[in-house]
Coordinates of C-alpha atoms in Angstrom, one line a residue:
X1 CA 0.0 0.0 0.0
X2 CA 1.3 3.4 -0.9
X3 CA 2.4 5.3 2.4
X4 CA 0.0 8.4 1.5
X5 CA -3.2 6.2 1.5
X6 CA -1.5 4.7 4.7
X7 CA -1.4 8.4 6.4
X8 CA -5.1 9.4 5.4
X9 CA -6.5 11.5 8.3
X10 CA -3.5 11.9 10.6
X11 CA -2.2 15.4 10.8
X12 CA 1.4 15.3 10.0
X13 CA 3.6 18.0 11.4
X14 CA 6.3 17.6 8.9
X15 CA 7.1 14.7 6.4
X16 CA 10.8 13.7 4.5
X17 CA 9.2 10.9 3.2
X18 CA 7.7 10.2 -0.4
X19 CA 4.3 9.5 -0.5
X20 CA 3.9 7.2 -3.3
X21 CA 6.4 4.8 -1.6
X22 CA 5.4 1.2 -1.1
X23 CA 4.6 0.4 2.1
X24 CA 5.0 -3.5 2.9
X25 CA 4.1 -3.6 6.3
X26 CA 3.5 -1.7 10.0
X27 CA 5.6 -2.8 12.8
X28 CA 5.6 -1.0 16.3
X29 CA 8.4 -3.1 17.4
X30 CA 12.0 -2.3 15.8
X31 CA 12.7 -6.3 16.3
X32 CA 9.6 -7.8 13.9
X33 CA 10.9 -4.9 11.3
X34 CA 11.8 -6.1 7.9
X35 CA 12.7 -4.3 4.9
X36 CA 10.2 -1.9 3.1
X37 CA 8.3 -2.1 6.7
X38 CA 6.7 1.3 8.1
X39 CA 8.3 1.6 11.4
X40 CA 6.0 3.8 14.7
X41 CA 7.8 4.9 17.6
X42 CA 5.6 4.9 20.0
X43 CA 6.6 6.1 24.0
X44 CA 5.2 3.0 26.4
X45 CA 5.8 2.6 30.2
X46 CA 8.6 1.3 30.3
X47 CA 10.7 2.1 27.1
X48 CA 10.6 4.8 24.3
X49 CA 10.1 3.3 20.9
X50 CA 12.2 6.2 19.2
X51 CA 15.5 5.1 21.3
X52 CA 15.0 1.8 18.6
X53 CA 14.9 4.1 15.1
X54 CA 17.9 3.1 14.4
X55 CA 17.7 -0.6 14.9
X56 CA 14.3 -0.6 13.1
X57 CA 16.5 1.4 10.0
X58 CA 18.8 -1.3 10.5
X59 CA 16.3 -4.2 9.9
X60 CA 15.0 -2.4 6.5
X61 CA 12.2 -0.3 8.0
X62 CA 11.4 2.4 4.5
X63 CA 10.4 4.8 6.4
X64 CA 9.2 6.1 10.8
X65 CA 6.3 8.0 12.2
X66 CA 7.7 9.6 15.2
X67 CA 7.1 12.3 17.6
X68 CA 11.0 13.8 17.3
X69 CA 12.8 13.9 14.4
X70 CA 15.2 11.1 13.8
X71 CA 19.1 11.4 14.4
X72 CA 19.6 8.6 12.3
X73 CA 19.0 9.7 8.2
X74 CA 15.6 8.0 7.4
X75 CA 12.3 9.3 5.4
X76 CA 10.8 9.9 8.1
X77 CA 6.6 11.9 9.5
X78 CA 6.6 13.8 12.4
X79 CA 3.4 13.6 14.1
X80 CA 2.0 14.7 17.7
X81 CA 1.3 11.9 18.9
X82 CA 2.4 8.6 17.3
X83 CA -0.1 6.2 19.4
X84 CA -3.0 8.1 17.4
X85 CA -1.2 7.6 14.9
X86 CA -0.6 3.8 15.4
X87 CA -4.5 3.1 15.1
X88 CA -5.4 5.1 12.3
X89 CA -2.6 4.0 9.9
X90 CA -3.4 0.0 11.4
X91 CA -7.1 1.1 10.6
X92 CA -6.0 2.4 6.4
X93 CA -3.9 -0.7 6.2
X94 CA -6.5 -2.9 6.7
X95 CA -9.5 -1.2 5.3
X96 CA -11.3 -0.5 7.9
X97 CA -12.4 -3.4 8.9
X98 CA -14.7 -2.6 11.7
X99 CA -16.9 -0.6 9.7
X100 CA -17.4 -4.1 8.2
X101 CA -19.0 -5.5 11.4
X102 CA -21.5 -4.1 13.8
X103 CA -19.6 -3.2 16.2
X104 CA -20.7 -3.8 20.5
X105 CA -18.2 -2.8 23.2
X106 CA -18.2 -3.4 26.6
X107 CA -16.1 -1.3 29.8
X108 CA -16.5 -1.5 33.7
X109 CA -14.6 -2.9 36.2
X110 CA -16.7 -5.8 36.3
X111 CA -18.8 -8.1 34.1
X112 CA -17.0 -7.1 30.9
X113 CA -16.2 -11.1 30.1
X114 CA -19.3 -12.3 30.7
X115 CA -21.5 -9.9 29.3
X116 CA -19.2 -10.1 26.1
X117 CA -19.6 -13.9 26.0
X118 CA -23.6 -13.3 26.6
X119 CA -23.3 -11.1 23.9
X120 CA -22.0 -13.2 21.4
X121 CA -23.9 -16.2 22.5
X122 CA -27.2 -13.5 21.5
X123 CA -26.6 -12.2 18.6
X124 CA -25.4 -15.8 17.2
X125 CA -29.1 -17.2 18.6
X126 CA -31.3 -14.8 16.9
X127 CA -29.5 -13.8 13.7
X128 CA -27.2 -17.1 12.9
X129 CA -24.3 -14.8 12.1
X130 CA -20.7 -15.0 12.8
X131 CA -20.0 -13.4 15.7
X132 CA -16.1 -12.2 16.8
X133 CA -14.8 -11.0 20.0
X134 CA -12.3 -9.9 21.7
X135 CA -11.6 -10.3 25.8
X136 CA -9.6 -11.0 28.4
X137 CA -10.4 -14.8 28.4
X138 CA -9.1 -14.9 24.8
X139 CA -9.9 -13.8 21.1
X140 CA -12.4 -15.2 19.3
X141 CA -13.2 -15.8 15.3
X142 CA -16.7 -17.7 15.3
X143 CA -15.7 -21.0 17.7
X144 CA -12.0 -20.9 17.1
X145 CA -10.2 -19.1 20.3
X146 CA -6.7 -17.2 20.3
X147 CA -5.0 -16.4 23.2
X148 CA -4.7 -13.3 24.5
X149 CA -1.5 -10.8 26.5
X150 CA -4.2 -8.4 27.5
X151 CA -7.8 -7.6 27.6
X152 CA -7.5 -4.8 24.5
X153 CA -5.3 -5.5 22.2
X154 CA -2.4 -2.7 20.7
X155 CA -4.6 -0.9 18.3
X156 CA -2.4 -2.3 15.3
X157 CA -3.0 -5.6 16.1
X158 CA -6.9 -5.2 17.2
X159 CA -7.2 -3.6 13.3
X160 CA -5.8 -6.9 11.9
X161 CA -7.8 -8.9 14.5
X162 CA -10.8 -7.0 12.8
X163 CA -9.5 -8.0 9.4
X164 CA -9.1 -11.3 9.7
X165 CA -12.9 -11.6 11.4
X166 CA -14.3 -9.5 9.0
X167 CA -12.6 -11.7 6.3
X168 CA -13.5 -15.2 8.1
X169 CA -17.4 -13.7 7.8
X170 CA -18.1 -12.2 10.9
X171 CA -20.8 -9.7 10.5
X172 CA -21.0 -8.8 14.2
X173 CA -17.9 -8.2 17.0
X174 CA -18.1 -7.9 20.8
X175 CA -15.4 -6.8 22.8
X176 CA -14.0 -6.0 26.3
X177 CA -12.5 -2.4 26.3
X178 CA -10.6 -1.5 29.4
X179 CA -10.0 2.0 30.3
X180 CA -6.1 1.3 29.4
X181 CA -7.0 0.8 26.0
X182 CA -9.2 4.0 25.9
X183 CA -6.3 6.8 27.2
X184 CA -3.6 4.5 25.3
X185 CA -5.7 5.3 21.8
X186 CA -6.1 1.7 21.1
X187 CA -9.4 1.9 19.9
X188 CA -9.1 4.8 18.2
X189 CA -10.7 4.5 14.3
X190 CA -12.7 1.7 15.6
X191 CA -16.5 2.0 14.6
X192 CA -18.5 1.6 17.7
X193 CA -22.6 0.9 16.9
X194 CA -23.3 0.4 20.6
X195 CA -21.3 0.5 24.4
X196 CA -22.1 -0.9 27.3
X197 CA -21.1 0.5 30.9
X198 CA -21.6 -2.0 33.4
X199 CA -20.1 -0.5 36.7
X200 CA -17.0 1.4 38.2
X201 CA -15.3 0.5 41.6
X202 CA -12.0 0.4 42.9
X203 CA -9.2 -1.0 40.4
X204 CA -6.5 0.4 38.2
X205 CA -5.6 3.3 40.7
X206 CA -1.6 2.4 40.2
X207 CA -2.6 4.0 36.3
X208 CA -5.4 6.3 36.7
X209 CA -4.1 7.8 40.2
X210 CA -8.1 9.2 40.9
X211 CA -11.4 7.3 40.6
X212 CA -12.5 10.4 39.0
X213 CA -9.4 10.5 36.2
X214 CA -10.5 6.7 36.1
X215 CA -14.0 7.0 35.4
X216 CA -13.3 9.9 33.0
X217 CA -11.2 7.4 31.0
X218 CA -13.9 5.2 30.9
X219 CA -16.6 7.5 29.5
X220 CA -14.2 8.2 26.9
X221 CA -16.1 5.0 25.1
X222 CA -19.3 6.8 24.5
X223 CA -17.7 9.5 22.1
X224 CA -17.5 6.7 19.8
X225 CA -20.7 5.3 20.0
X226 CA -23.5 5.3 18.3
X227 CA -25.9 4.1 21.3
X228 CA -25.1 3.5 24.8
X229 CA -26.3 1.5 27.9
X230 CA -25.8 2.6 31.5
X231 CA -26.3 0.6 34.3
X232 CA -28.5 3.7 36.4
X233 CA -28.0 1.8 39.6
X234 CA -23.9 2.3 39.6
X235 CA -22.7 5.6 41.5
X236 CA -20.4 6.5 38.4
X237 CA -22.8 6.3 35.5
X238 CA -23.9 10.1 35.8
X239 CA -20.1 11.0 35.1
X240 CA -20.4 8.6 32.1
X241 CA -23.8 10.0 30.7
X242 CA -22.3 13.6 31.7
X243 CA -19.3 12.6 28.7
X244 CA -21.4 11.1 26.2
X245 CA -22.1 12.4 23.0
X246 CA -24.2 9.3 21.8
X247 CA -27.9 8.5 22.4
X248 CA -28.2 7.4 25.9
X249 CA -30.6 4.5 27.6
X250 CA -29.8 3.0 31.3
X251 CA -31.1 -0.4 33.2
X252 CA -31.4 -0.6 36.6
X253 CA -32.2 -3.7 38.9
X254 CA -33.3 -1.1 41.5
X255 CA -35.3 2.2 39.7
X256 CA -37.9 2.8 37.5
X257 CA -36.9 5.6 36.2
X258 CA -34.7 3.5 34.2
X259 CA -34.9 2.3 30.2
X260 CA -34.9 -1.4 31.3
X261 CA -36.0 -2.7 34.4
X262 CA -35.7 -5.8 36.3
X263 CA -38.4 -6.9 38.1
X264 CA -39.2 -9.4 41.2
X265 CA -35.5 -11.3 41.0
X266 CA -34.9 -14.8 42.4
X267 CA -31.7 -16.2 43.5
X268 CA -30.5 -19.2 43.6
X269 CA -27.1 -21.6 43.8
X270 CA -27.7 -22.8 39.9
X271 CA -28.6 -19.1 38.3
X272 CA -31.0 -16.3 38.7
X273 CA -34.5 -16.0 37.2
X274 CA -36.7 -12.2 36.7
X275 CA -38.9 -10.0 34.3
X276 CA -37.6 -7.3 31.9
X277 CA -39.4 -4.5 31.4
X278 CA -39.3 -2.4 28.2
X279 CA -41.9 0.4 26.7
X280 CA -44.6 -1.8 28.6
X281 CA -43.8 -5.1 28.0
X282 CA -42.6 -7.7 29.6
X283 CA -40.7 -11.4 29.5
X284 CA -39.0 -13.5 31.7
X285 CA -35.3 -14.3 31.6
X286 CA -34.2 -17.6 33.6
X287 CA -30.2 -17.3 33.2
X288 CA -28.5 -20.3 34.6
X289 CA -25.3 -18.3 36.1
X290 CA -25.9 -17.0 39.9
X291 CA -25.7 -13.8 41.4
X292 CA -27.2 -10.0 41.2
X293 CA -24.4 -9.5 38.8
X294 CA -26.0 -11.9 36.1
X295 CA -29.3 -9.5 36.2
X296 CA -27.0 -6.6 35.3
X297 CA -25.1 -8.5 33.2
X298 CA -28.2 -9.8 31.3
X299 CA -29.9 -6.1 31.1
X300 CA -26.9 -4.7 29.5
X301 CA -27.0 -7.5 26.7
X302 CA -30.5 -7.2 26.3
X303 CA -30.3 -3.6 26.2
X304 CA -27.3 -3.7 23.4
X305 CA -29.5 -6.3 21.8
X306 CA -32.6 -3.3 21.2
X307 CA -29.9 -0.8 19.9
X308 CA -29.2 -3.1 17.1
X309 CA -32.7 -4.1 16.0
X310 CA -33.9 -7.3 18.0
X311 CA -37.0 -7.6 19.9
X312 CA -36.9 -8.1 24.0
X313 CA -38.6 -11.5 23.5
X314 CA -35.4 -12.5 21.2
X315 CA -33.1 -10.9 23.7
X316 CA -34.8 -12.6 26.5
X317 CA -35.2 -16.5 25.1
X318 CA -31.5 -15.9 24.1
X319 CA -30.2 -15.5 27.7
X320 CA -32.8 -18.7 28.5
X321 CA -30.5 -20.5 26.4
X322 CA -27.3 -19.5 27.6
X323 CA -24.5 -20.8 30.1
X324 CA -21.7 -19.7 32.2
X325 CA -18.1 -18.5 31.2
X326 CA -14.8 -20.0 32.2
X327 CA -13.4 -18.9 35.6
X328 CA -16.5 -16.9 36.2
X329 CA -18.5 -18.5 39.1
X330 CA -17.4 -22.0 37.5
X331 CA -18.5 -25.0 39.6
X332 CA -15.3 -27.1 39.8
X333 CA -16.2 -31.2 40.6
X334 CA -15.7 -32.1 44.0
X335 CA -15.6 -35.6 46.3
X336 CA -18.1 -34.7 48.5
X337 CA -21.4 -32.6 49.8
X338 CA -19.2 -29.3 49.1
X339 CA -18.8 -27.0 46.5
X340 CA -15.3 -25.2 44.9
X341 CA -16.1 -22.5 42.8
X342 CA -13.7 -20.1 40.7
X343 CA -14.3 -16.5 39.8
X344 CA -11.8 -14.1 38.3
X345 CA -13.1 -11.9 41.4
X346 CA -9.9 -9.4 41.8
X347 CA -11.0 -6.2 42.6
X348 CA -12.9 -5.1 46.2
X349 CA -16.2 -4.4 44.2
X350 CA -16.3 -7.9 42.9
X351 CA -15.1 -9.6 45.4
X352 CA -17.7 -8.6 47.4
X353 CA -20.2 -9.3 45.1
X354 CA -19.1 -13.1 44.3
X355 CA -19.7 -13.7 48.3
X356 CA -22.8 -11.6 49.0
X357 CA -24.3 -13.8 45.8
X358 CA -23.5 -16.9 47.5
X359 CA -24.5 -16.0 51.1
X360 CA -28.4 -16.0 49.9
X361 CA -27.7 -20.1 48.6
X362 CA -25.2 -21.5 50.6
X363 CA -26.3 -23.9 53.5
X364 CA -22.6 -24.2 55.6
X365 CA -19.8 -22.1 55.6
X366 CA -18.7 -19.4 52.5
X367 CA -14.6 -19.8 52.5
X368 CA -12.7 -17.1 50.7
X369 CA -9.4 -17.8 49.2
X370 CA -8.1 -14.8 47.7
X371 CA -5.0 -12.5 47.4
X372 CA -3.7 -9.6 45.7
X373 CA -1.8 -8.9 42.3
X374 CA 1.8 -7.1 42.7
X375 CA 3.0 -4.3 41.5
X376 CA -0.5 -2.8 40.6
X377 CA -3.1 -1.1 42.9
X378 CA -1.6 -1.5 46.8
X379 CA -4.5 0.6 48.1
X380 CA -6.9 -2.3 47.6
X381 CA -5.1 -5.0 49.2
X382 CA -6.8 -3.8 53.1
X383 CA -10.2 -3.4 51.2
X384 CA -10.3 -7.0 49.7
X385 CA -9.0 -7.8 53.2
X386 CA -12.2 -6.2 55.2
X387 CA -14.6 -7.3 52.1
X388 CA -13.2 -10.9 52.6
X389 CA -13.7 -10.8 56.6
X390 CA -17.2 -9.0 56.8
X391 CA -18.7 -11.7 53.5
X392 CA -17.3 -14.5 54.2
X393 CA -17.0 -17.3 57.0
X394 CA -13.4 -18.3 56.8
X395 CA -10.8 -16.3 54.8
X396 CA -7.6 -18.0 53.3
X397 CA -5.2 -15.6 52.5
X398 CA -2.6 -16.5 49.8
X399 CA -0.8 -15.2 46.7
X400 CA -2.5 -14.1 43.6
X401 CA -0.2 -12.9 41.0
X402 CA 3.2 -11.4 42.8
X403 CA 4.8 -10.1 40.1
X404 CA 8.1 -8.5 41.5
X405 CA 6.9 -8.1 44.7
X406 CA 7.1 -9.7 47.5
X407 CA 4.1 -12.1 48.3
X408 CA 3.9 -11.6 52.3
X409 CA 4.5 -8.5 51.9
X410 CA 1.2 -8.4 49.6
X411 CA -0.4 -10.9 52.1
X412 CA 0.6 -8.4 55.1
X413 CA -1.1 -5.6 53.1
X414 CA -4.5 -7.3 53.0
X415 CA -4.5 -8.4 56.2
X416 CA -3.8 -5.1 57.5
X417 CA -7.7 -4.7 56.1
X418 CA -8.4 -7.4 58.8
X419 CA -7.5 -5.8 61.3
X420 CA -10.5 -2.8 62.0
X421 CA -11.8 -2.7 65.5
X422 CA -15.4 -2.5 63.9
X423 CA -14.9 -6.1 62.3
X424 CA -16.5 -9.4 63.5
X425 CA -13.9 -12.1 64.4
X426 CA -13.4 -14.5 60.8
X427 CA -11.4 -17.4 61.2
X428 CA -8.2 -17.2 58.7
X429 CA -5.5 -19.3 57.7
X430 CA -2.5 -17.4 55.8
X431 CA -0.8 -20.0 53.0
X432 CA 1.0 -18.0 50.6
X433 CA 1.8 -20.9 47.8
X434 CA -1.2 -20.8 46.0
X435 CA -1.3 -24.5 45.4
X436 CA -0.7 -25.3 49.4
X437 CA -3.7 -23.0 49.8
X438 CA -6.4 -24.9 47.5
X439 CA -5.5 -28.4 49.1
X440 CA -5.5 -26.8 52.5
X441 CA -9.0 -25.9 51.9
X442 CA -9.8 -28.8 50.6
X443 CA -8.9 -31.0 53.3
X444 CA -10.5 -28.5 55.6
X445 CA -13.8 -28.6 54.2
X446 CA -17.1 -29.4 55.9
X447 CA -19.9 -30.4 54.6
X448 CA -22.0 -28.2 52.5
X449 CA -19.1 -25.3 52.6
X450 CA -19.0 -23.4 49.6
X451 CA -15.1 -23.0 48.8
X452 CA -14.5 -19.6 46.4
X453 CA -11.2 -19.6 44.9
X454 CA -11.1 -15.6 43.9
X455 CA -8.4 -14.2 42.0
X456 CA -7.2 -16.2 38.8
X457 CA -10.6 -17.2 37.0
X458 CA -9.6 -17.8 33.5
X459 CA -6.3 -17.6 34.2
X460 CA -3.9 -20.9 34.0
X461 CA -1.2 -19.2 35.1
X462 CA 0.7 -17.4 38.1
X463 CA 3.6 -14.6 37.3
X464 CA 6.3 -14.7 39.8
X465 CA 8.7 -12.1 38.8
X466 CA 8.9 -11.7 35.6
X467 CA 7.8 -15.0 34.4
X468 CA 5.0 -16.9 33.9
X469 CA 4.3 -20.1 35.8
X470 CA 1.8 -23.1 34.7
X471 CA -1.2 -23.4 37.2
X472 CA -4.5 -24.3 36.4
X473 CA -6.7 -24.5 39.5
X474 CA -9.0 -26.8 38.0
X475 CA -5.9 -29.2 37.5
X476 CA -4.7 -28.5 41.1
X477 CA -8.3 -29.7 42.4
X478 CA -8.6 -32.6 40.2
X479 CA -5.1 -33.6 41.6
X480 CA -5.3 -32.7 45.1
X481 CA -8.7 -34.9 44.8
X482 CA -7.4 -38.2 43.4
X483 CA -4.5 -38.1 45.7
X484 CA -6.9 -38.0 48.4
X485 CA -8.7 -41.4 46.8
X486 CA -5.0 -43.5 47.2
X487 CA -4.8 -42.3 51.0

């Protein structure tokens, strides 16, 4: 592609470069750079893509968008910001391939997997079409998954993730957009028919520094939508209407003043079952994955699912029909009259929601295992501490993803949250290897316990340093239990 049809729409400060040049491909990092490539420099946290112009000159790159002007001789456009930049020449590469697809987003702190994976599971039971998405559990084309570094993709790669959907047939997308993604211009140039907020708490403060500069980021979403959805019942959605500049319709579980209303829920262990109401009329939804969440979850589907032209009966016999997401309130097999359960619950806000859900259907004891990621967010740690001792029956304190940090001094952090004089006594044991943790609660059990492993969810892995380490705590359970058959 010529560079000039490549640069459409980006305002270029100054330019050494030919226009009509051939442009073989777009590379962010100076490694993958091969000869005729287009080579952006763009600054991340912790490296400056231009100190690597010279090694991405080296490898054949024709030509570099930057934000300072080379000291190495190289054709090179000067731009103001080269992230921008990034998307919108990612989107002209690969013809636009989201204004291909009808296009649904999703951001919150919470309930952004499932309600993309509710989403998908929607749109592909009314309409029949080939639905892609894009999520912190993994990439999707129809039924094949790809793994996934992080919940957003770099906007160059979430174009050519678009490309090959669009090419494979998908008419629709759904995706997870974290408010990363959002300041970082990863989505910018991405067609947005409809958005989604589904709630704002505590998480991401290490980045965003304010809740306020956090929900901000957030609402940046609906000023590139067509239609959005806000759950009315979250403290933060007036600051998100307050930034929108698309149509605006809410769902609430708790006014009616909202859009979308759910009406007269029941709880129980195996899902959660209620009316929607919308412009005076009404269906039932029985959605077989527990908790208040689900109803917000569903609302916000069913809501998206009205922006783009279904009825609420289709919306509503579509989320009869569907079934849980991995690590999200999955039921793991047990040996006995007890249940293990894992959720991806990781922030306060969620954590206290996974054990307030439970305490409505659980006949013994709620047990807690949880811990706290390193190098991210400290401020939480005593929250998830407190949440843990008021919710639950017996907390397990361990390790969740260290990172370089130090896990007891993590653990020591959320226990700190253990510690108010206003608390009731809660049992604890403190097992920092995550494996130890699981089997310790396992053999500890008693009968009809509910055991909540919090933390990993999807995850089958555990970073220590700066590496990732296999664990799967579905394997670790279905170990720990068949050693406990030989004994």
């Amino acid at each position: 592609m010529q560079l000039q049809e490549i640069l459409r729409d980006i305002p270029v400060l100054k330019s050494t470069a030919d226009d009509t040049m051939e442009i073989r491909e777009i590379c962010y990092d100076s490694r993958q750079v091969k000869s005729g490539d287009l080579f952006i420099a763009i600054r991340g946290f912790d490296t400056d893509g231009h100190k690597y112009i010279s090694s991405a000159v080296s490898n054949g790159a024709a030509a570099v968008i930057c934000e300072e002007e080379p000291t190495v001789d190289v054709p090179y456009i000067l731009v103001k910001d080269s992230r921008n930049a990034l998307a919108i020449t990612g989107r002209n590469f690969y013809h636009d391939p989201s204004a291909e697809m009808t296009v649904i987003a999703v951001t919150g702190t919470n309930g952004k997997t499932t309600t993309t994976y509710l989403l998908k599971h929607m749109i592909e039971e009314v309409t029949g079409a080939k639905v892609g998405l894009v999520g912190t559990n993994g990439n999707m084309i129809g039924d094949v998954t790809f793994s996934t570094e992080r919940t957003t993709p770099e906007s160059l790669d979430l174009q050519k993730l678009f490309r090959e959907m669009a090419d494979a047939g998908c008419t629709y997308a759904v995706m997870e957009v974290s408010s990363h993604s959002l300041v970082l211009s990863r989505v910018d140039g991405v067609h947005f028919h409809t958005g989604i907020f589904t709630n704002l708490t505590q998480d991401h403060l290490d980045f965003h520094k304010t809740m306020e500069e956090y929900a901000r980021a957030k609402a940046l979403l609906f000023r590139r939508c067509e239609h959005g959805w806000f759950n009315l019942d979250d403290d933060w959605s007036g600051v998100m209407r307050e930034n929108a500049s698309c149509s605006i319709k809410t769902y609430s579980v708790e006014s009616a003043e909202a859009d979308l209303i759910a009406k007269d829920p029941r709880y129980a262990a195996d899902g959660v079952r209620f009316c929607v109401m919308y412009q005076n009329e009404l269906q039932r939804v029985d959605l077989k994955i527990p908790g208040v969440f689900s109803v917000y979850n569903a609302l916000g589907v069913i809501g998206a699912g009205l922006s783009v032209g279904f009825t609420l009966e289709q919306c509503c016999e579509a989320m009869n029909t569907a079934t849980g997401v991995k690590g999200r309130m999955e039921v793991v097999p047990t040996d006995g009259d007890y249940t293990i359960l894992i959720d991806y619950a990781h922030t306060p806000d969620a954590l206290e929601n996974v054990l307030k859900s439970l305490r409505a259907v659980t006949k013994g004891r709620i047990v807690a295992l949880f811990g706290c990621g390193g190098d991210r967010d400290r401020t939480k740690r005593p929250i998830m501490g407190r949440i843990g001792a008021e919710n639950a029956d017996f907390c397990i304190i361990t390790s969740d993803n260290p990172r370089t940090e130090d896990p007891e001094a993590i653990i020591q952090d959320i226990l700190e949250g253990l510690k108010e004089d206003n608390l009731k006594y809660v049992p604890k044991e403190v097992i920092p290897d995550r494996v130890k943790a699981i089997q310790w609660a396992i053999d500890n059990h008693r009968d009809h316990d509910v055991i909540v492993l919090c933390g990993k969810g999807h995850e089958d892995y555990q970073i220590i340093g700066h590496e990732k380490h296999h664990l799967d705590e579905r394997e670790v359970v279905a170990e720990h239990l068949e050693r406990r058959k030989k004994l």
